Each structure stands twice: as C-alpha cells, then as structure tokens.
Coordinates of C-alpha atoms and ligand atoms in Angstrom, one line a residue:
M1374 CA 1.5 9.3 -13.9
S1375 CA 1.1 12.3 -11.5
V1376 CA 4.0 12.3 -8.9
G1377 CA 3.7 14.6 -5.9
K1378 CA 6.6 17.1 -5.8
D1379 CA 6.7 16.9 -2.0
K1380 CA 5.2 14.9 0.7
K1381 CA 2.3 17.5 1.1
T1382 CA 1.4 17.1 -2.5
M1383 CA 1.5 13.3 -2.2
Y1384 CA -1.4 13.3 0.3
Y1385 CA -3.6 14.6 -2.6
N1386 CA -2.7 11.7 -4.9
E1387 CA -5.5 9.1 -5.4
V1388 CA -5.4 5.5 -4.2
K1389 CA -5.2 3.6 -7.4
E1390 CA -4.6 0.2 -9.0
I1391 CA -1.4 0.1 -11.1
E1392 CA -0.9 -2.6 -13.7
L1393 CA 2.7 -3.7 -14.1
P1394 CA 4.4 -5.1 -17.2
K1395 CA 3.8 -8.9 -17.7
I1396 CA 6.3 -10.7 -19.9
K1397 CA 4.5 -13.7 -21.0
D1398 CA 6.5 -16.8 -21.6
L1399 CA 5.6 -20.6 -21.8
R1400 CA 8.4 -21.1 -19.3
G1401 CA 6.6 -18.9 -16.9
N1402 CA 5.6 -15.2 -16.7
L1403 CA 7.7 -12.3 -15.4
T1404 CA 6.8 -9.0 -13.8
F1405 CA 8.9 -6.2 -12.7
L1406 CA 8.7 -2.6 -11.4
E1407 CA 11.1 0.3 -11.3
Q1408 CA 10.9 3.2 -8.7
N1409 CA 9.6 6.5 -10.0
N1410 CA 8.5 4.7 -13.2
H1411 CA 5.8 2.1 -12.5
I1412 CA 5.3 3.4 -9.0
P1413 CA 5.3 7.1 -8.2
F1414 CA 7.9 7.0 -5.4
P1415 CA 11.5 6.1 -4.6
I1416 CA 11.9 2.6 -2.8
K1417 CA 13.3 2.7 0.7
R1418 CA 11.9 -0.5 2.3
V1419 CA 10.2 -3.7 1.2
Y1420 CA 8.4 -6.2 3.4
W1421 CA 6.1 -9.1 3.0
I1422 CA 3.3 -10.7 5.0
Y1423 CA 2.9 -14.4 4.7
D1424 CA 1.7 -17.5 6.7
V1425 CA -1.5 -15.6 7.2
P1426 CA -4.3 -17.9 8.4
G1427 CA -7.1 -17.9 5.8
G1428 CA -9.6 -15.0 6.5
E1429 CA -7.3 -13.1 8.8
N1430 CA -6.9 -9.3 8.7
R1431 CA -3.9 -7.0 8.9
G1432 CA -3.3 -3.3 9.2
G1433 CA -6.0 -1.0 10.3
H1434 CA -3.8 2.1 10.4
A1435 CA -2.4 5.0 8.4
F1436 CA 1.1 6.4 7.8
K1437 CA 1.9 10.0 8.2
N1438 CA 4.6 10.3 5.6
T1439 CA 4.8 6.8 4.1
S1440 CA 3.3 5.9 0.7
E1441 CA 2.9 2.2 -0.2
F1442 CA 2.5 -0.1 -3.1
I1443 CA 0.8 -3.4 -2.2
I1444 CA 1.1 -6.4 -4.4
P1445 CA -0.4 -9.9 -4.0
L1446 CA 2.7 -12.0 -4.9
S1447 CA 0.4 -15.0 -4.5
G1448 CA -3.1 -15.7 -3.4
G1449 CA -5.2 -12.6 -2.8
F1450 CA -6.8 -10.3 -0.3
T1451 CA -9.0 -7.3 0.0
V1452 CA -7.9 -3.7 0.9
D1453 CA -10.4 -1.4 2.6
I1454 CA -9.5 2.2 2.2
K1455 CA -10.5 5.4 3.9
R1456 CA -9.4 8.8 2.9
G1457 CA -10.9 10.9 5.6
E1458 CA -14.4 9.6 5.7
K1459 CA -14.5 8.6 2.0
K1460 CA -14.4 4.7 1.6
S1461 CA -13.2 2.5 -1.2
F1462 CA -12.5 -1.1 -1.5
F1463 CA -10.2 -3.2 -3.6
Q1464 CA -9.8 -6.9 -4.2
L1465 CA -6.2 -7.8 -5.2
T1466 CA -5.6 -11.2 -6.8
Q1467 CA -3.4 -10.5 -9.9
T1468 CA 0.3 -10.6 -9.2
N1469 CA 0.9 -8.1 -12.0
K1470 CA -1.4 -5.6 -10.4
G1471 CA -0.8 -3.6 -7.2
L1472 CA -2.4 -0.8 -5.2
Y1473 CA -0.8 2.5 -4.7
V1474 CA -1.7 3.9 -1.3
P1475 CA -0.4 7.5 -0.6
A1476 CA 0.5 8.7 2.8
M1477 CA -2.3 9.7 5.1
T1478 CA -4.6 6.9 3.9
W1479 CA -6.4 4.6 6.5
R1480 CA -6.0 1.0 5.2
K1481 CA -6.9 -2.5 6.3
I1482 CA -5.8 -5.7 4.5
G1483 CA -8.2 -8.5 4.9
S1484 CA -9.9 -11.8 3.9
F1485 CA -6.5 -13.4 3.1
I1486 CA -6.8 -16.5 1.0
S1487 CA -4.6 -19.2 2.6
N1488 CA -0.9 -19.2 1.4
S1489 CA -1.1 -15.6 0.2
V1490 CA 2.0 -13.5 0.1
C1491 CA 1.5 -9.7 0.4
L1492 CA 4.4 -7.7 -0.8
V1493 CA 4.6 -4.0 0.4
I1494 CA 6.9 -1.5 -1.1
T1495 CA 7.3 1.8 0.7
D1496 CA 9.3 5.1 0.5
T1497 CA 10.4 5.3 4.1
E1498 CA 12.4 3.2 6.5
F1499 CA 10.6 1.6 9.5
K1500 CA 10.0 3.6 12.7
D1501 CA 7.1 3.1 15.0
N1502 CA 6.2 6.8 15.0
I1503 CA 5.4 6.8 11.3
Y1504 CA 2.1 5.0 12.2
I1505 CA -1.3 6.5 13.1
R1506 CA -3.1 3.6 14.8
D1507 CA -6.1 5.5 16.2
F1508 CA -8.9 6.2 13.7
M1509 CA -10.1 9.3 15.4
E1510 CA -6.6 10.8 15.6
Y1511 CA -6.2 10.0 11.9
I1512 CA -9.3 11.9 11.0
K1513 CA -8.2 14.8 13.2
I1514 CA -4.9 15.0 11.3
Y1515 CA -6.5 14.4 7.9
N1516 CA -8.8 17.3 8.4
T1517 CA -5.9 19.6 8.9
L1518 CA -4.3 18.8 5.5
Ligands
TYD2610 P1 2.4 -3.7 11.5 O1 2.8 -2.9 10.4 O2 1.7 -3.2 12.7 O3 1.6 -5.0 10.9 P2 0.1 -5.0 10.4 O4 -0.2 -3.6 10.0 O5 0.2 -5.8 9.1 O6 -0.8 -5.6 11.3 O7 3.7 -4.5 11.9 C1 3.8 -5.6 12.8 C2 5.0 -5.5 13.7 O8 6.1 -5.6 12.9 C3 5.2 -4.2 14.5 O9 5.6 -4.6 15.8 C4 6.2 -3.4 13.8 C5 7.1 -4.5 13.1 N1 7.6 -4.1 11.8 C6 8.9 -3.8 11.6 O10 9.7 -4.0 12.6 N2 9.4 -3.4 10.4 C7 8.6 -3.2 9.3 O11 9.1 -2.8 8.3 C8 7.2 -3.4 9.5 C9 6.2 -3.2 8.4 C10 6.7 -3.9 10.7

C-alpha cells in the first residue's frame, strides 16, 4: 500500500476501498484493523455517526490535513467524492470494507439505511479549522496543490 511520506504527498493518494481481514466463525465473524498496516495512517481520533434518519445526508466538506477511513459498522450508505472537479461514487454496505479518503477530498455521506452506524477513523484530533465547508474555497485550495 502506498503511504504518503508527508501530508503533501498524502494529497496525491487515491480514494480507495480497502478490504479488511474477516475471521469467519460460526459464533460470529470478526474484523480488525491496525494503523499503518490496513489503513495508511496513524490513528488519532475515532467517531461514529448513528441514529441517522433513513435517507439523510451528512458531510459535504473537505479536510485540509485530515485523512479518513470510513466503515459501515452496520447498515450502509453512499459516499460521493470529489477530488477537484473529478467525481466518484461508492456504496458501502460491507462491514469488513471501508473507504480511504485522503486529505483535501470533498466528501458527502448520504442515503443512509435506517439504523446504520458509520465509523470514521482519522489521523488528526478535532478542531473546527481543519474543515473546508465551502466548495468554491475547496476548489481554490485544491488547485494550488
Ligand atoms: P460534522 O463533521 O460537521 O458532521 P457532518 O459532516 O457529519 O455533518 O460535525 C458535526 C458537529 O460535531 C460539529 O459541530 C463539530 C462536532 N464534532 C466534534 O466536536 N468532534 C468531532 O470529532 C467531529 C467529527 C465533530
């Protein structure tokens, strides 16, 4: 797996689905991940989104220096991606598969199935100024990379 040497290099990493190990067992399956091994960054923060009304959307922003790994712990949802003007679309429904989203990616999570749990693992702590919430501002900064 290509791992950016520094934050600047990370911007050029691709958004991609990463399949995690699945230990199959009749007593129930088990999945795990390790920082810098299954996901290409060190873990600083984990949060989860839940009790989302069916069909609702979240996000619609980018992060300047924060990369994310998004996992549907249960249920499922879509992720709309823009890297600059280039668009892609993912549907996440398998709990052993997540989406790696490098810094400087515009992303919207949507079409939640009722009772979904969306786990997000990131490589920075929370601060309000890590967000870019205006798309035109995002494009302007993206074009300077
Ligand atoms: P936000 O990331 O804007 O939610 P979404 O993109 O899913 O719509 O976060 C919603 C609110 O929660 C916002 O006021 C910031 C706060 N928040 C934290 O305090 N800590 C965190 O780790 C996160 C992700 C959000």
